[in-house]
XYZ file of C-alpha atoms in Angstrom:
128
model
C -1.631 -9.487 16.598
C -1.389 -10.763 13.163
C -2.598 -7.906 10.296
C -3.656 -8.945 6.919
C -2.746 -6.176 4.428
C -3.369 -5.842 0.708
C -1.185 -3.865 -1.779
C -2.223 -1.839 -4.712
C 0.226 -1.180 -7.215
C 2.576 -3.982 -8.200
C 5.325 -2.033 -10.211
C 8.676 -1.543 -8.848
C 8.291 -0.192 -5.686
C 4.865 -2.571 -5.078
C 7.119 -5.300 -5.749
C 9.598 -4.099 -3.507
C 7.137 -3.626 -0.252
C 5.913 -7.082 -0.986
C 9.878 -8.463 -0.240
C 10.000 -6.462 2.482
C 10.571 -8.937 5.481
C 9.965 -6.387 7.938
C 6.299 -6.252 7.959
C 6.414 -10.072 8.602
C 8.328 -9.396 11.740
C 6.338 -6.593 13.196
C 2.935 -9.002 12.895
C 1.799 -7.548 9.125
C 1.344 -9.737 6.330
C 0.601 -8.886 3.060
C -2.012 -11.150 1.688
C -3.176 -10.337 -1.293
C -1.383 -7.599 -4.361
C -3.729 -5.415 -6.806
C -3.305 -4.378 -10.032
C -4.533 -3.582 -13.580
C -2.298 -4.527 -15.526
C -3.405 -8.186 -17.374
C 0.434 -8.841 -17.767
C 0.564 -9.124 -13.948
C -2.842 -10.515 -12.914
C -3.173 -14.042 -11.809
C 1.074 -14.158 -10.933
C 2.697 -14.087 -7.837
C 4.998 -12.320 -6.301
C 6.873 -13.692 -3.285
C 4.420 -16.312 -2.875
C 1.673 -13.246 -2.681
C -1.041 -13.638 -5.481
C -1.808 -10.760 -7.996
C -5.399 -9.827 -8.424
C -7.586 -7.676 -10.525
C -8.047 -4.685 -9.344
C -12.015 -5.415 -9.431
C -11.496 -8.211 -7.092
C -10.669 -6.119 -4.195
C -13.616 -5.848 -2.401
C -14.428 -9.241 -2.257
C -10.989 -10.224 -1.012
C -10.833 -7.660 1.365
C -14.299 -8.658 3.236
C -12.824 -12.586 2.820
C -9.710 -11.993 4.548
C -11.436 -9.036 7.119
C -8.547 -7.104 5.416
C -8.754 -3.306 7.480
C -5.131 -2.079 6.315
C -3.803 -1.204 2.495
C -0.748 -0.550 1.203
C -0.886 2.499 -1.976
C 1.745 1.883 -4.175
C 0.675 3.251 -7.521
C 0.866 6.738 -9.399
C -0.461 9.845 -8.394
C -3.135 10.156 -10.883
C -4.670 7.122 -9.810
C -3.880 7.152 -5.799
C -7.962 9.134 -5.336
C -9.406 6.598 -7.497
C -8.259 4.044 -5.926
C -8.761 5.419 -2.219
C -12.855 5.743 -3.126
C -12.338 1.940 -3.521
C -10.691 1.182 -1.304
C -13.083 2.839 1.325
C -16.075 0.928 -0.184
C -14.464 -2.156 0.467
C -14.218 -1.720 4.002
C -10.424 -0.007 4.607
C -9.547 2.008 7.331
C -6.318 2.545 7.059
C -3.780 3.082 4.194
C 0.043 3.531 3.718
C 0.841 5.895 1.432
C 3.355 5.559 -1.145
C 2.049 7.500 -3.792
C 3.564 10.981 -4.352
C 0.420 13.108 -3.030
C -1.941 14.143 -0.677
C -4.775 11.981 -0.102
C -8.486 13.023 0.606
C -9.837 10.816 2.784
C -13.217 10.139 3.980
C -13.935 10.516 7.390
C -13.058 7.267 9.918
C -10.319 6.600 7.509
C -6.547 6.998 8.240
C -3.283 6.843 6.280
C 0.397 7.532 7.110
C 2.448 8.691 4.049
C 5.723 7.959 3.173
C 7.714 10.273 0.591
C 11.134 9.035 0.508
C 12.182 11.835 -1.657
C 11.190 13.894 1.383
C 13.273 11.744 3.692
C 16.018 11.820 1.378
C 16.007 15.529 1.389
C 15.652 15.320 5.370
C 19.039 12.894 5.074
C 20.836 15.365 2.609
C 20.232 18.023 4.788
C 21.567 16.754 8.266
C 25.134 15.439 6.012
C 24.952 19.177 5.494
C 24.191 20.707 8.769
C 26.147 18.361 10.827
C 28.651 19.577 13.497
């Protein structure tokens, strides 16, 4: 099955997810990036156009977009999860550094890679 995702957040780590070949090969494809920031609107990045922020919704109900990617900072991660939900989302992966309130029918994995670095640093440690 083929998955049209959208990204919000196109700083370094946004940037990073969006080069990420792995989602390409697992059937996820990254259609569309958000962001706020007028320096960044209306580029690309890895062929994958930059929106406005504001033009979510309407891209999301174009493409039947169901899955986002959060890549932006914690202040703004509940913000932008009460848009996300009006725009149709169910399902989110989390990159932002803290716990998300979601709405119910929505879903999100997180992914803290401080966490699994400190997971990492502590099997070197333990090992034997």
């Amino acid at each position: 099955r083929d998955w049209p995702v959208l990204l919000v957040g196109t700083g370094n780590l946004g940037r990073a997810l969006i080069g990420y070949k792995g989602f390409g090969q697992q059937g996820f494809r990254i259609v569309a990036a958000f962001d706020i920031d007028p320096e960044k609107i209306g580029g690309l990045i890895e062929g994958v156009p930059v929106h406005h922020f504001d033009d979510l919704p309407a891209l999301a109900q174009q493409h039947a977009i169901r899955l986002a990617i959060l890549a932006v900072p914690a202040a703004a991660a509940q913000p932008v999860v009460e848009r996300l939900r009006a725009a149709g989302i169910e399902g989110i992966l989390n990159f932002a550094p803290v716990t998300l309130l979601l709405p119910p029918g929505m879903r999100q994995v997180g992914v803290d890679l401080a966490i699994e670095l400190e997971q990492l640093s502590f099997s070197v440690v333990n090992r034997g």
